[in-house]
Coordinates of C-alpha atoms in Angstrom, one line a residue:
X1 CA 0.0 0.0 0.0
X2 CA 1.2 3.5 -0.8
X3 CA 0.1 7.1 -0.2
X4 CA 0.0 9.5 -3.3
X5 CA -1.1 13.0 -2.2
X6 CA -2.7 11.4 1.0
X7 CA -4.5 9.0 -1.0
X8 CA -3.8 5.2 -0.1
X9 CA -3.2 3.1 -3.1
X10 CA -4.0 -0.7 -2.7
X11 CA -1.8 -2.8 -4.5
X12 CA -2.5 -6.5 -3.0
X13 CA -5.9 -7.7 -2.3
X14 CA -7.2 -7.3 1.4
X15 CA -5.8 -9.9 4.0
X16 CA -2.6 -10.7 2.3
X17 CA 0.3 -10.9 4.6
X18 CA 3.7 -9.4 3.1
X19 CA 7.4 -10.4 4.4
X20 CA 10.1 -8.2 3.1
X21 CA 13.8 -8.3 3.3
X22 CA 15.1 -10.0 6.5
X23 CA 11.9 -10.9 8.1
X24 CA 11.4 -12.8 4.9
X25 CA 14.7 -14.9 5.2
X26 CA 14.5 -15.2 8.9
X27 CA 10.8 -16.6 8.7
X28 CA 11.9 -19.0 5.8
X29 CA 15.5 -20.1 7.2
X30 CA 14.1 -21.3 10.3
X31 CA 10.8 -23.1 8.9
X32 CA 13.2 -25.2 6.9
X33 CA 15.4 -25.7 10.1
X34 CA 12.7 -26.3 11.9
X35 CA 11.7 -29.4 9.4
X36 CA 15.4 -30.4 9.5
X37 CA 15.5 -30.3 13.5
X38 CA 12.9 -32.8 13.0
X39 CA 14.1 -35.5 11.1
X40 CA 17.7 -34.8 12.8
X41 CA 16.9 -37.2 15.7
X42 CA 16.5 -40.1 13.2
X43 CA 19.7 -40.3 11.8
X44 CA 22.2 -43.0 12.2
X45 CA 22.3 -46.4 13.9
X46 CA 21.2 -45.3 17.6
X47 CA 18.5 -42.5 15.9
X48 CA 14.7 -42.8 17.1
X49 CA 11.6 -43.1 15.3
X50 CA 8.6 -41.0 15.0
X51 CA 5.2 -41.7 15.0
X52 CA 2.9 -39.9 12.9
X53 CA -1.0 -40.2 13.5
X54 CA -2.9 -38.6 11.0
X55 CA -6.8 -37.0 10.6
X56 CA -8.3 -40.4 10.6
X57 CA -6.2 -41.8 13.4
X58 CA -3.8 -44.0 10.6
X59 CA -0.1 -44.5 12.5
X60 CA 3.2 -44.7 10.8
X61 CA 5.9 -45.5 13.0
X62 CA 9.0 -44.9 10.9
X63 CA 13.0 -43.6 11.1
X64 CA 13.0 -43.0 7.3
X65 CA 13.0 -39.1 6.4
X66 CA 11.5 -39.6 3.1
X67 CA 8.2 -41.0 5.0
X68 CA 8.3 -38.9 8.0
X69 CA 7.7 -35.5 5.8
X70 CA 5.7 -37.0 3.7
X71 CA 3.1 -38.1 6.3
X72 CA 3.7 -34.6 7.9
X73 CA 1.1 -32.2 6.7
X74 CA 3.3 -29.0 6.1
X75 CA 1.9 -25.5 5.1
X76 CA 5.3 -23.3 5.7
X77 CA 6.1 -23.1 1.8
X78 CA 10.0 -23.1 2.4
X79 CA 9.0 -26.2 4.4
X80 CA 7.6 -27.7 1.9
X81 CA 10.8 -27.2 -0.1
X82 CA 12.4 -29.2 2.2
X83 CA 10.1 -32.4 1.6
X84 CA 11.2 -32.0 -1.9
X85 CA 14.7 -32.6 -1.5
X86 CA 13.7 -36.0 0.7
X87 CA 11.9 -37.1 -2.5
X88 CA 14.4 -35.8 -5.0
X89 CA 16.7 -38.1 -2.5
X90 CA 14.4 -41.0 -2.6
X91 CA 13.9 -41.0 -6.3
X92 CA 17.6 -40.7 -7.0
X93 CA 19.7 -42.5 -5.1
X94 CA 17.2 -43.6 -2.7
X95 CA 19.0 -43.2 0.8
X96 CA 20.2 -40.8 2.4
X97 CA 17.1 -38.8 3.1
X98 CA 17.3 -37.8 6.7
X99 CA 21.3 -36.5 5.6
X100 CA 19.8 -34.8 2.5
X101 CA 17.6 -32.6 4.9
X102 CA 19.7 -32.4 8.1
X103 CA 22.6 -30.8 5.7
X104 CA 19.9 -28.3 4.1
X105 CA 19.0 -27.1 7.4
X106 CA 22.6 -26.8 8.8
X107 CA 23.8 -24.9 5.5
X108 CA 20.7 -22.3 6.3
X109 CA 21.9 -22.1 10.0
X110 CA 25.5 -21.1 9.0
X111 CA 24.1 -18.8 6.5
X112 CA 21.9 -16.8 8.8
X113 CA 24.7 -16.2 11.1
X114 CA 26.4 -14.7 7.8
X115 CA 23.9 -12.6 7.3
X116 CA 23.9 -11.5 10.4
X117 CA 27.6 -10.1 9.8
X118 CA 25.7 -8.3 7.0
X119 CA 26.8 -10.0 3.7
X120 CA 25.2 -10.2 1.1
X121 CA 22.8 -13.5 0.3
X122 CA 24.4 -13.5 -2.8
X123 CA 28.1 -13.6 -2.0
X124 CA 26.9 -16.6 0.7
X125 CA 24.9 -17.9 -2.7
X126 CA 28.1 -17.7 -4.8
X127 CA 30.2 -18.9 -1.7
X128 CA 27.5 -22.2 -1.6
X129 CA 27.5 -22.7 -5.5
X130 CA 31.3 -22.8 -5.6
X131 CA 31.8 -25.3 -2.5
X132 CA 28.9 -27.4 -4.1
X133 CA 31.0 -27.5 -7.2
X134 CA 34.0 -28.8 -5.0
X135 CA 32.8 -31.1 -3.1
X136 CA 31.7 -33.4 -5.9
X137 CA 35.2 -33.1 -7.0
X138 CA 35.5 -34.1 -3.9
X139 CA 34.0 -37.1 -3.2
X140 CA 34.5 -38.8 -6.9
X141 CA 38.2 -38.4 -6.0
X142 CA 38.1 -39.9 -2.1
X143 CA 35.4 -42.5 -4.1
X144 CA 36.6 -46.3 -3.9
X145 CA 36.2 -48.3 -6.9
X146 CA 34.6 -51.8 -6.7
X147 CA 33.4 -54.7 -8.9
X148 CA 30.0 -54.2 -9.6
X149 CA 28.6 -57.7 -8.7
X150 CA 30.9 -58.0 -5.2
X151 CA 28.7 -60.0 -3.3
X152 CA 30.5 -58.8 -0.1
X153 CA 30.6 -55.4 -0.8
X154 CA 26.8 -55.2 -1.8
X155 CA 26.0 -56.9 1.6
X156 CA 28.1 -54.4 2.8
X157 CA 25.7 -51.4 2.0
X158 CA 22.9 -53.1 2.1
X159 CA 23.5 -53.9 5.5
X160 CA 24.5 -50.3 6.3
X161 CA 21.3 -49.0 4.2
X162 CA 19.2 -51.0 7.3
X163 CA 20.5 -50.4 10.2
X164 CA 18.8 -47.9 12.4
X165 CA 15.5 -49.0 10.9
X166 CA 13.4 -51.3 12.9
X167 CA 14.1 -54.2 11.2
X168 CA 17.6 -53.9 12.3
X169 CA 17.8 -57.5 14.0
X170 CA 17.5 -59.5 11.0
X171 CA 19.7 -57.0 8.8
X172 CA 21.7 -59.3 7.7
X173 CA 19.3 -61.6 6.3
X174 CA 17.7 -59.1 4.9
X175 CA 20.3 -57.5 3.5
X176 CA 20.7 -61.1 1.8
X177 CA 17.5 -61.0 0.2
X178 CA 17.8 -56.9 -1.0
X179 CA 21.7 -58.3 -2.5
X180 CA 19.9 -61.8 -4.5
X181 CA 17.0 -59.6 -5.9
X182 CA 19.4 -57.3 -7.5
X183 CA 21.3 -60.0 -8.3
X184 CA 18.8 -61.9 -10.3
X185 CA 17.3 -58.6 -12.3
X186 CA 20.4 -57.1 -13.0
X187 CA 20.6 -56.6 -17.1
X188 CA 24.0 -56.3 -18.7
X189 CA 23.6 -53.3 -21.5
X190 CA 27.3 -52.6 -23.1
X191 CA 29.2 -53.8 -20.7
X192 CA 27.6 -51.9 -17.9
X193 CA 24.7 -53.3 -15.6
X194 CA 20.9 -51.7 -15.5
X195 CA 18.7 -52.2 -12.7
X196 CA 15.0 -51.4 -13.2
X197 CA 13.9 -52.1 -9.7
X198 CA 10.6 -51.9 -10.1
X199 CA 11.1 -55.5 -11.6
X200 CA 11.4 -56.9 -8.0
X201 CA 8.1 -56.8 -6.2
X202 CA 7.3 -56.2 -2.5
X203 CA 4.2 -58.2 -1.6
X204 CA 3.6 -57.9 2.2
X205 CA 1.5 -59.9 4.9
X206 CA 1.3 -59.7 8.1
X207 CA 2.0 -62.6 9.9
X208 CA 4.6 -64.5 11.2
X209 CA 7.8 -62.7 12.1
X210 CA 10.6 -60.7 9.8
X211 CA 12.6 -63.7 9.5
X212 CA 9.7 -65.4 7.7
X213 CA 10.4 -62.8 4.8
X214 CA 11.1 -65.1 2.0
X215 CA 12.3 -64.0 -1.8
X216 CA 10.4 -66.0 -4.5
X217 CA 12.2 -66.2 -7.9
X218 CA 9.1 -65.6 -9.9
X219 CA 6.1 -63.9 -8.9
X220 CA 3.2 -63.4 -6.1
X221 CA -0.3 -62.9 -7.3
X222 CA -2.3 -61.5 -4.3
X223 CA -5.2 -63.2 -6.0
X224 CA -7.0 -66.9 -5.7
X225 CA -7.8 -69.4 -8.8
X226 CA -11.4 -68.7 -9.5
X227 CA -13.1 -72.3 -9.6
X228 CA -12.6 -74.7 -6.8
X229 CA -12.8 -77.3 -9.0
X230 CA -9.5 -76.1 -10.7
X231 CA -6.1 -77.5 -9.4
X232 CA -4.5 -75.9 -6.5
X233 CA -1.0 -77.1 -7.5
X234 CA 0.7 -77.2 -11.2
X235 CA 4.1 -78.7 -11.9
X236 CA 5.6 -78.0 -14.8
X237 CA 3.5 -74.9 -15.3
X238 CA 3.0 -73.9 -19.2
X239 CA 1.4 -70.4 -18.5
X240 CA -0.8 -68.3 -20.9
X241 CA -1.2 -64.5 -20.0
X242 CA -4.4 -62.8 -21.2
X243 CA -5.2 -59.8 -21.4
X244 CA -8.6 -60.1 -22.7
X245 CA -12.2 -60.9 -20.8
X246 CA -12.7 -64.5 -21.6
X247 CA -16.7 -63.8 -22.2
X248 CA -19.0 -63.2 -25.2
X249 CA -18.5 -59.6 -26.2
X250 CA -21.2 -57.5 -26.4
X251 CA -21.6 -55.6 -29.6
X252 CA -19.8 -52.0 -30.5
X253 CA -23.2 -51.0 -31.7
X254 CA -26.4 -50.3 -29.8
X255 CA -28.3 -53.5 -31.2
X256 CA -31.6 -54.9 -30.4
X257 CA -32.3 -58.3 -30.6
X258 CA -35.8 -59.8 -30.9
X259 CA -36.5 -63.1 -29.7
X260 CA -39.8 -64.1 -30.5
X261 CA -39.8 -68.4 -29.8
X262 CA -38.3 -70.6 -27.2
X263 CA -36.0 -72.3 -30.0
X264 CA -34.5 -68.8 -31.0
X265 CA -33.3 -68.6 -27.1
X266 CA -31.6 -71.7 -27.0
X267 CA -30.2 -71.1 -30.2
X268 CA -29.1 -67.7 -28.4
X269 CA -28.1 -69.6 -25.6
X270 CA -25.6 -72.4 -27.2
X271 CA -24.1 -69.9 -29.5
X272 CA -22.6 -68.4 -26.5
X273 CA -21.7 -71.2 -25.1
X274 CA -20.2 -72.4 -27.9
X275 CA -18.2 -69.2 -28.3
X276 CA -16.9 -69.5 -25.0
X277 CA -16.1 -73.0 -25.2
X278 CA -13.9 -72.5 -28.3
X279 CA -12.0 -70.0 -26.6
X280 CA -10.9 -72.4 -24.3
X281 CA -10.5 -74.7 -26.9
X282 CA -8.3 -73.0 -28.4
X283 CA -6.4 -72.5 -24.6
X284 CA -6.5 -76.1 -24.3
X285 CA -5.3 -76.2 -27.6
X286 CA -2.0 -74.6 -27.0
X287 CA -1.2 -77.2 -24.6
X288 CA -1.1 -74.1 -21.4
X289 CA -2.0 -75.5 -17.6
X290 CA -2.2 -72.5 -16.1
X291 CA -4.4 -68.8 -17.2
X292 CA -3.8 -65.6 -15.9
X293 CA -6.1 -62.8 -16.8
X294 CA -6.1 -59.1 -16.6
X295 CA -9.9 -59.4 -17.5
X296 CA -13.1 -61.0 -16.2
X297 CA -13.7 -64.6 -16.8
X298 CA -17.1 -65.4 -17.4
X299 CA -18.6 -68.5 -15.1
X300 CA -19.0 -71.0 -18.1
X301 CA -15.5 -70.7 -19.2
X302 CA -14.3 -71.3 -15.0
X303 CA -16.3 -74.7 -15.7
X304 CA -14.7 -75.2 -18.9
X305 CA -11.1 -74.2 -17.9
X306 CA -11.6 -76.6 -14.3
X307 CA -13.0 -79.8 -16.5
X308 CA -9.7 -79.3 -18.5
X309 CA -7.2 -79.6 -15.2
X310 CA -6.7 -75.6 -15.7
X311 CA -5.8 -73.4 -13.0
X312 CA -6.5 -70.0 -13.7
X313 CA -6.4 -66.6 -12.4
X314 CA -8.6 -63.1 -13.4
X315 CA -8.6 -59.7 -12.9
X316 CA -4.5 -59.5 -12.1
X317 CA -3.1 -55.8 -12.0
X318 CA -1.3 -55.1 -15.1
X319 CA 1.9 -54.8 -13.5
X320 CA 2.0 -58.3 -12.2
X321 CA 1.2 -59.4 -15.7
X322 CA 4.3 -57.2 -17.1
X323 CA 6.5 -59.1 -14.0
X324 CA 5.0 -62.3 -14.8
X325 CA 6.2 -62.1 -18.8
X326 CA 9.9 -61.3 -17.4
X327 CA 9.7 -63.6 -14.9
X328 CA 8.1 -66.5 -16.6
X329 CA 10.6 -66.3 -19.7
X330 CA 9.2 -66.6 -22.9
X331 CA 5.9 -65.4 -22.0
X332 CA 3.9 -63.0 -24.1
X333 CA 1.1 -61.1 -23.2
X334 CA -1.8 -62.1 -25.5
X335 CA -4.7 -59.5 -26.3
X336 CA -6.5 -62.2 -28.5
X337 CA -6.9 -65.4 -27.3
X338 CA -7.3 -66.7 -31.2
X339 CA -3.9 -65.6 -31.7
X340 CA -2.3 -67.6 -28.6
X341 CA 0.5 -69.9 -30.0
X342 CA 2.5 -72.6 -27.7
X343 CA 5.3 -70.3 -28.1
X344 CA 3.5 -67.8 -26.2
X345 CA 3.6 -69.9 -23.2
X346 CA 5.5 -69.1 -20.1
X347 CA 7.7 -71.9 -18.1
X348 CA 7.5 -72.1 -14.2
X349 CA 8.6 -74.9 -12.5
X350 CA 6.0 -74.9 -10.2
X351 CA 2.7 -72.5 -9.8
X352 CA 0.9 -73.0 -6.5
X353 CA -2.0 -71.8 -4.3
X354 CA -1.1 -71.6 -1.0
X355 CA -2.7 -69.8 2.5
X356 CA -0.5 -66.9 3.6
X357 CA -1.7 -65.3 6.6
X358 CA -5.5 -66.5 6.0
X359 CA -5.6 -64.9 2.3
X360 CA -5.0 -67.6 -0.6
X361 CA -2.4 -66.5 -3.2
X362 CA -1.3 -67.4 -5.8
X363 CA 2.4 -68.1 -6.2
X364 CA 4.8 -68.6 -9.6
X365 CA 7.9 -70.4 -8.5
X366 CA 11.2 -71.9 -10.0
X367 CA 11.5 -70.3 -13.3
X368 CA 14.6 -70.7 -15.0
X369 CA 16.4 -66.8 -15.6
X370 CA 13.5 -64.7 -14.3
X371 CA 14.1 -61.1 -14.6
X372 CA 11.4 -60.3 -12.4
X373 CA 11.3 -61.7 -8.8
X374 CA 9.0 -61.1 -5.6
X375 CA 10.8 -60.5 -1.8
X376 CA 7.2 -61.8 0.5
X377 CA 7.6 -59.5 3.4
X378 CA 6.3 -61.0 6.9
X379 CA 6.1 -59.2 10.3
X380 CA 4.0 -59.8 13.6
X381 CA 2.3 -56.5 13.0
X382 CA 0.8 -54.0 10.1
X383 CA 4.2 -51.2 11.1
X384 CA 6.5 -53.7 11.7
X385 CA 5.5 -55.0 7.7
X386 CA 5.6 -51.5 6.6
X387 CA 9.1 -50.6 8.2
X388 CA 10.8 -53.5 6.8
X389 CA 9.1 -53.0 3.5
X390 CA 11.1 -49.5 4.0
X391 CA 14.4 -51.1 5.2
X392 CA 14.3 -53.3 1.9
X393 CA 13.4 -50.7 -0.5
X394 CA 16.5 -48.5 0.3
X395 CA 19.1 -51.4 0.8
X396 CA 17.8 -52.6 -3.1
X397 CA 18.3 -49.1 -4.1
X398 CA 21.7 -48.8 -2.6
X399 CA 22.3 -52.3 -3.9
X400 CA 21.6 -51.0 -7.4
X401 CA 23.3 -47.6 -6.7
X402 CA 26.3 -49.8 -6.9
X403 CA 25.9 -52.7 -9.3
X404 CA 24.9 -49.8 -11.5
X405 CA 28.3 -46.7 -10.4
X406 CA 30.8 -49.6 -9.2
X407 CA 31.8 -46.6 -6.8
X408 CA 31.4 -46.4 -3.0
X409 CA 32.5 -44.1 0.1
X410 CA 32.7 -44.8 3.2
X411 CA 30.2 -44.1 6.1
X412 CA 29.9 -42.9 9.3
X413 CA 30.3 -38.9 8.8
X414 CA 34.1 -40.0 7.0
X415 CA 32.5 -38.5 3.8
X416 CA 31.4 -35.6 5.5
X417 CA 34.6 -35.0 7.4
X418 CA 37.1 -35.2 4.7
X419 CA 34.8 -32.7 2.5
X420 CA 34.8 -30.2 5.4
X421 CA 38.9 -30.6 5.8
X422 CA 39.4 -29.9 2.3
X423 CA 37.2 -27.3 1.8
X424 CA 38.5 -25.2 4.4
X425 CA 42.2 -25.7 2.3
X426 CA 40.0 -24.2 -1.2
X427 CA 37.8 -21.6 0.8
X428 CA 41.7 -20.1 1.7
X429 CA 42.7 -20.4 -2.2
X430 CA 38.8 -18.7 -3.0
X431 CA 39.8 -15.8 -0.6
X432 CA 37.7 -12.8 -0.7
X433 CA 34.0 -12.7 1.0
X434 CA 32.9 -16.0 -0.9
X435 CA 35.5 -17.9 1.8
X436 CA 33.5 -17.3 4.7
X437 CA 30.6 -19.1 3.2
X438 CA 32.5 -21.8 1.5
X439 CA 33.9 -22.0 5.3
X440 CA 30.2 -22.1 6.0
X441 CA 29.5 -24.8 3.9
X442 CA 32.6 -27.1 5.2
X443 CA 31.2 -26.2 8.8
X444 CA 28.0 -27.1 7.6
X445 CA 28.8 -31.0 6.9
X446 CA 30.5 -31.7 10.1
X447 CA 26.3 -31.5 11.3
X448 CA 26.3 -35.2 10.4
X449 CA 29.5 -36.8 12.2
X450 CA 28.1 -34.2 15.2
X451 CA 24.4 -35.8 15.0
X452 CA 25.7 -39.5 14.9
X453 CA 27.3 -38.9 18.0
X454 CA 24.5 -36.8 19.5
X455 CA 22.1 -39.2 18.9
X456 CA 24.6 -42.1 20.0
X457 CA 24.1 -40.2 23.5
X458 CA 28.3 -39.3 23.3
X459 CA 29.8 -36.0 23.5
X460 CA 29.4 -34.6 19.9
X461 CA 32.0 -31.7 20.4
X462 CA 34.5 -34.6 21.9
X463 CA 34.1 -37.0 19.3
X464 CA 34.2 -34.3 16.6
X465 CA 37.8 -33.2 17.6
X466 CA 39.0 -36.9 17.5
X467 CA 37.8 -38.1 14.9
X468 CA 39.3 -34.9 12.7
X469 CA 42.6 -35.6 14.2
X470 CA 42.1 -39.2 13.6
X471 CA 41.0 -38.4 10.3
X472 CA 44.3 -36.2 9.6
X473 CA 46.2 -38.4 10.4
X474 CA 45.2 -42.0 9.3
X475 CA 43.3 -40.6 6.1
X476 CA 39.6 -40.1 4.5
X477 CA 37.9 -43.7 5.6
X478 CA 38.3 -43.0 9.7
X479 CA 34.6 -41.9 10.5
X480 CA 32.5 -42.1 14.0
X481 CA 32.2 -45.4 15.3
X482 CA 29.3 -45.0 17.4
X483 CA 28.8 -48.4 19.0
X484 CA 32.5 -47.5 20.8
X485 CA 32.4 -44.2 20.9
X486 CA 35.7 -43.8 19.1
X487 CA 37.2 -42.9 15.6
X488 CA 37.3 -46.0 13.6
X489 CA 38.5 -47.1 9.5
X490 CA 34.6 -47.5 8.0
X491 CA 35.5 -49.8 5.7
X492 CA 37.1 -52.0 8.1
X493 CA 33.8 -52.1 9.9
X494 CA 31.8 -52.5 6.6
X495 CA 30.0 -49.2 6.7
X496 CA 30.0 -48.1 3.3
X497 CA 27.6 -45.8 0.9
X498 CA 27.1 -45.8 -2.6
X499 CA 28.9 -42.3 -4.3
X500 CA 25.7 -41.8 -6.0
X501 CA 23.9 -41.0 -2.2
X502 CA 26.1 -38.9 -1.4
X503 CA 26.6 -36.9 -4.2
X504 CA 23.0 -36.5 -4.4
X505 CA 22.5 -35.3 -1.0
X506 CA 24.8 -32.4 -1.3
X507 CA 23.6 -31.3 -4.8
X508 CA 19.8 -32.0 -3.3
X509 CA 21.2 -30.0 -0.1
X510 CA 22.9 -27.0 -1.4
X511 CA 20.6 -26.3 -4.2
X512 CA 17.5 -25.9 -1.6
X513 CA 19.6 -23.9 0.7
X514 CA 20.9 -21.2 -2.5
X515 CA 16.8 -21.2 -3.6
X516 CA 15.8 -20.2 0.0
X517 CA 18.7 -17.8 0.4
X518 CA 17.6 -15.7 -2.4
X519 CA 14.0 -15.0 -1.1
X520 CA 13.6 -11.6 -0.1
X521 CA 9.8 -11.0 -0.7
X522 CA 7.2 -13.4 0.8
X523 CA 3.5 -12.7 -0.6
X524 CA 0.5 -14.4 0.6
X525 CA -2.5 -14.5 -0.6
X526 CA -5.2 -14.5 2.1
X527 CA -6.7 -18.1 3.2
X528 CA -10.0 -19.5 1.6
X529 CA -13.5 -18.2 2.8
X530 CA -14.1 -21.7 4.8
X531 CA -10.9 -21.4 6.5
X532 CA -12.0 -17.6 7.4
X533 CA -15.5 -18.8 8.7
X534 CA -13.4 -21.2 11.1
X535 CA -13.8 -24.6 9.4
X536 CA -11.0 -26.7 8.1
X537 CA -10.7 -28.1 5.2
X538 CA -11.4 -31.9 5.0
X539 CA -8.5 -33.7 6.2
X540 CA -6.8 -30.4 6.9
X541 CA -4.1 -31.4 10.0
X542 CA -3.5 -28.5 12.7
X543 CA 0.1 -29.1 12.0
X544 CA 1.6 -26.3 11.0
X545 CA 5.1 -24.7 10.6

């Protein structure tokens, strides 16, 4: 609003609140430390989990930073921008969440205290850019090359990948599983390995207990055969995928059919019959034991399909048909049942119904080079499934991370410490104003060595000054070990991290921290009329930041 010859001119519509200049950054730095303060808590091996209950009462108890601010209903906007780099994280290199954030919120911290010294936000966002910059110079030159298929290394970090989650206990069998599902879907391309993960499958149930967790090579239908009269078990499975309804079609026109006699009826009657019976004909034809559908299939063909000894399956989710044509090799999708050909036909060694937790499903076992497989996920409760399901999804993304770079790092805030090190030594050849936020920046990292040992219940500032001068001293791989409380070589211990997660979490990091930096205007536009008369929105938390 401004006066012009005592005459206020409105500019913004009524109720809109306006930040400017350093209430602006203030208000934003700390809503995105506040998010990072948060998830800080969570990292590491000793790190605690949160439980989130949401409008309808649904609990998630998790320690994975990806889920945590997802299920967290956040309104600040530079909040928000926080929860994006956990998913940029996740979708990238899939751990390393909780670091992502914690670093984004420690590189706004430093900064603030530069402004607060009065420079500029963009000599600190030129200072950020250029250690950024350096420090993945950094870490691809401290990075360890390793075979790509190194069954110990991979169990290494998949190990590391699940510790601190729930289903720590059983990591190493678990880590076993997340290592042989790579394994088995892994695709050479010229000369280099491609992981499409979403070829591996997590089916869970409850029931049972984590070590029950089984990984099938093939797949898990969570469906039942459709006629009891059909055979619960097929060896030897020949298997025909369908993906069309095996009943008469009605017509593409609107058509009306008169029926004046009884005899025209039957007539009706048998032709569809007939229809349907040569469809499975031509099934049985093919010389196929076993039918999945993505369609319906109509009662008279169940008959037809159970007198002929086959067991069969409808209405499967197209993605299970996609993993059943990798897995199953050899196996085509058919959208017209008169074009099915024996050499459409799947192989499985064995395809079985079994009970799993009270539900019947339907399992494809023993095939012979499946490129899709399923990891069964069992727990004694419905959070217990869900965090393991979490455990296993990042170590097979770290897994990949490394079949697919052949480069790892090690763990335990080493990383971190030898990027701060070194970065002091370039933030002296920067010189100029730009070195006290690259000095900034180096601080910034040490926030993860410091939390490990926070959160460990040691003396972070103690720890911190020996592991540096351990670090100096015996080089980049000496890290926090914070089962003893003392510097220790990470990969002696086996904690090791994919380049890839690291890498991502400063790039995800750094570029938050620069966007939220250069914000110097906030505009809001005033809240909905429902939220003005008092009511919520539906599902609306009171959450807020």
């Amino acid at each position: 609003m401004a006066q012009l010859a005592g005459q206020p001119i409105l500019i913004l519509p009524e109720g809109t609140q306006r930040y400017v200049g350093k209430d602006a950054q203030r208000l934003n730095i700390l809503a995105a430390r506040i998010v990072a303060e948060t998830v800080r808590t969570t990292l590491g091996p000793k790190g605690m989990d949160k439980m989130l209950v949401d409008s309808l009462g649904d609990i998630v108890i998790t320690n994975d930073g990806a889920t945590i601010l997802d299920e967290m209903d956040i309104q600040h906007p530079a909040a928000k921008m926080m929860v994006e780099v956990a998913k940029t994280q996740d979708k990238e290199a899939g751990d390393g969440t909780t670091t992502a954030v914690v670093i984004a919120g420690e590189l706004l911290r430093k900064a603030e205290e530069l402004l607060n010294q009065n420079i500029h936000p963009t000599i600190i966002v030129k200072g950020y850019t250029l250690a950024a910059e350096k420090a993945q110079e950094i870490l691809e030159s401290i990075a360890k090359d390793v075979s790509p298929m190194d069954e110990e290394i991979l169990m290494k970090a998949a190990t590391t990948a699940i510790t601190g989650k729930a289903a720590e206990e059983e990591r190493e069998y678990l880590a076993k599983l997340a290592v042989d599902a790579v394994k088995l879907v892994a695709e050479e391309v010229d000369g280099k390995y491609v992981v499409d993960i979403d070829n591996i499958k997590l089916e869970k149930k409850e029931g049972g207990s984590v070590r029950d967790t089984q990984l099938i090579k093939g797949v898990v239908i969570d469906k039942e055969r459709v006629h009891p009269g059909m055979p619960k078990k097929v060896e030897n499975a020949k298997i025909a995928l369908i993906n069309e309804a095996l009943e008469v079609k009605e017509t593409e026109t609107d058509a009306e059919i008169r029926i004046t006699s009884p005899e025209q009826l039957q007539a009706f009657l048998e032709q569809e019959e007939k229809m349907i019976k040569e469809m499975v004909d031509k099934i049985v034809a093919t010389g196929a034991n076993v039918v999945f559908c993505q369609k319906g299939i109509d009662d008279l063909a169940q008959h037809y399909l159970a007198k002929a000894g086959i067991l069969a399956v409808r209405r499967v989710k197209k993605s299970d048909m996609e993993k059943l044509a990798k897995a199953t090799t050899g196996a085509k999708i058919v959208t017209n049942v008169r074009d099915l050909t024996p050499d459409d036909l799947g192989y499985a060694e064995l395809v079985e119904e079994r009970k799993v937790a009270g539900e019947n499903m339907v399992f494809v076992e023993g095939c012979k080079n499946p490129k899709a497989v399923t990891i069964l996920i069992r727990g004694g409760t419905e959070h217990v499934v869900d965090e393991v399901e979490r455990a296993l999804e990042d170590a097979i993304k770290v897994v990949k991370d490394i079949v697919e770079d052949g480069k790892i790092v090690a763990g335990g805030g080493a990383s971190e410490i030898e990027l701060a090190i070194r970065l002091d030594e370039y933030a002296k050849e920067v010189g100029g104003k730009e070195q006290l936020a690259i000095e900034a920046f180096a601080d910034a990292l040490k926030v993860i060595p410091r939390t490990l040992a926070e959160n460990a219940g040691l003396d972070p500032v103690d720890v911190l000054v020996k592991v540096t001068a351990a670090h100096k001293d015996k080089g980049a791989t000496i890290g926090v070990d914070v089962f003893a409380g003392e510097p220790a070589d990470m990969l002696e211990r086996g904690v090791i991290e994919p380049l890839r997660v690291k890498k991502q979490a400063i790039k995800s990091a750094s570029e938050a921290a620069i966007m939220i930096l250069r914000i110097d205007d906030v505009i809001a536009a005033s809240k909905l009329e429902k939220e003005k008369e008092g009511g919520k929105g539906p599902g609306e938390e009171e959450t807020e930041f």
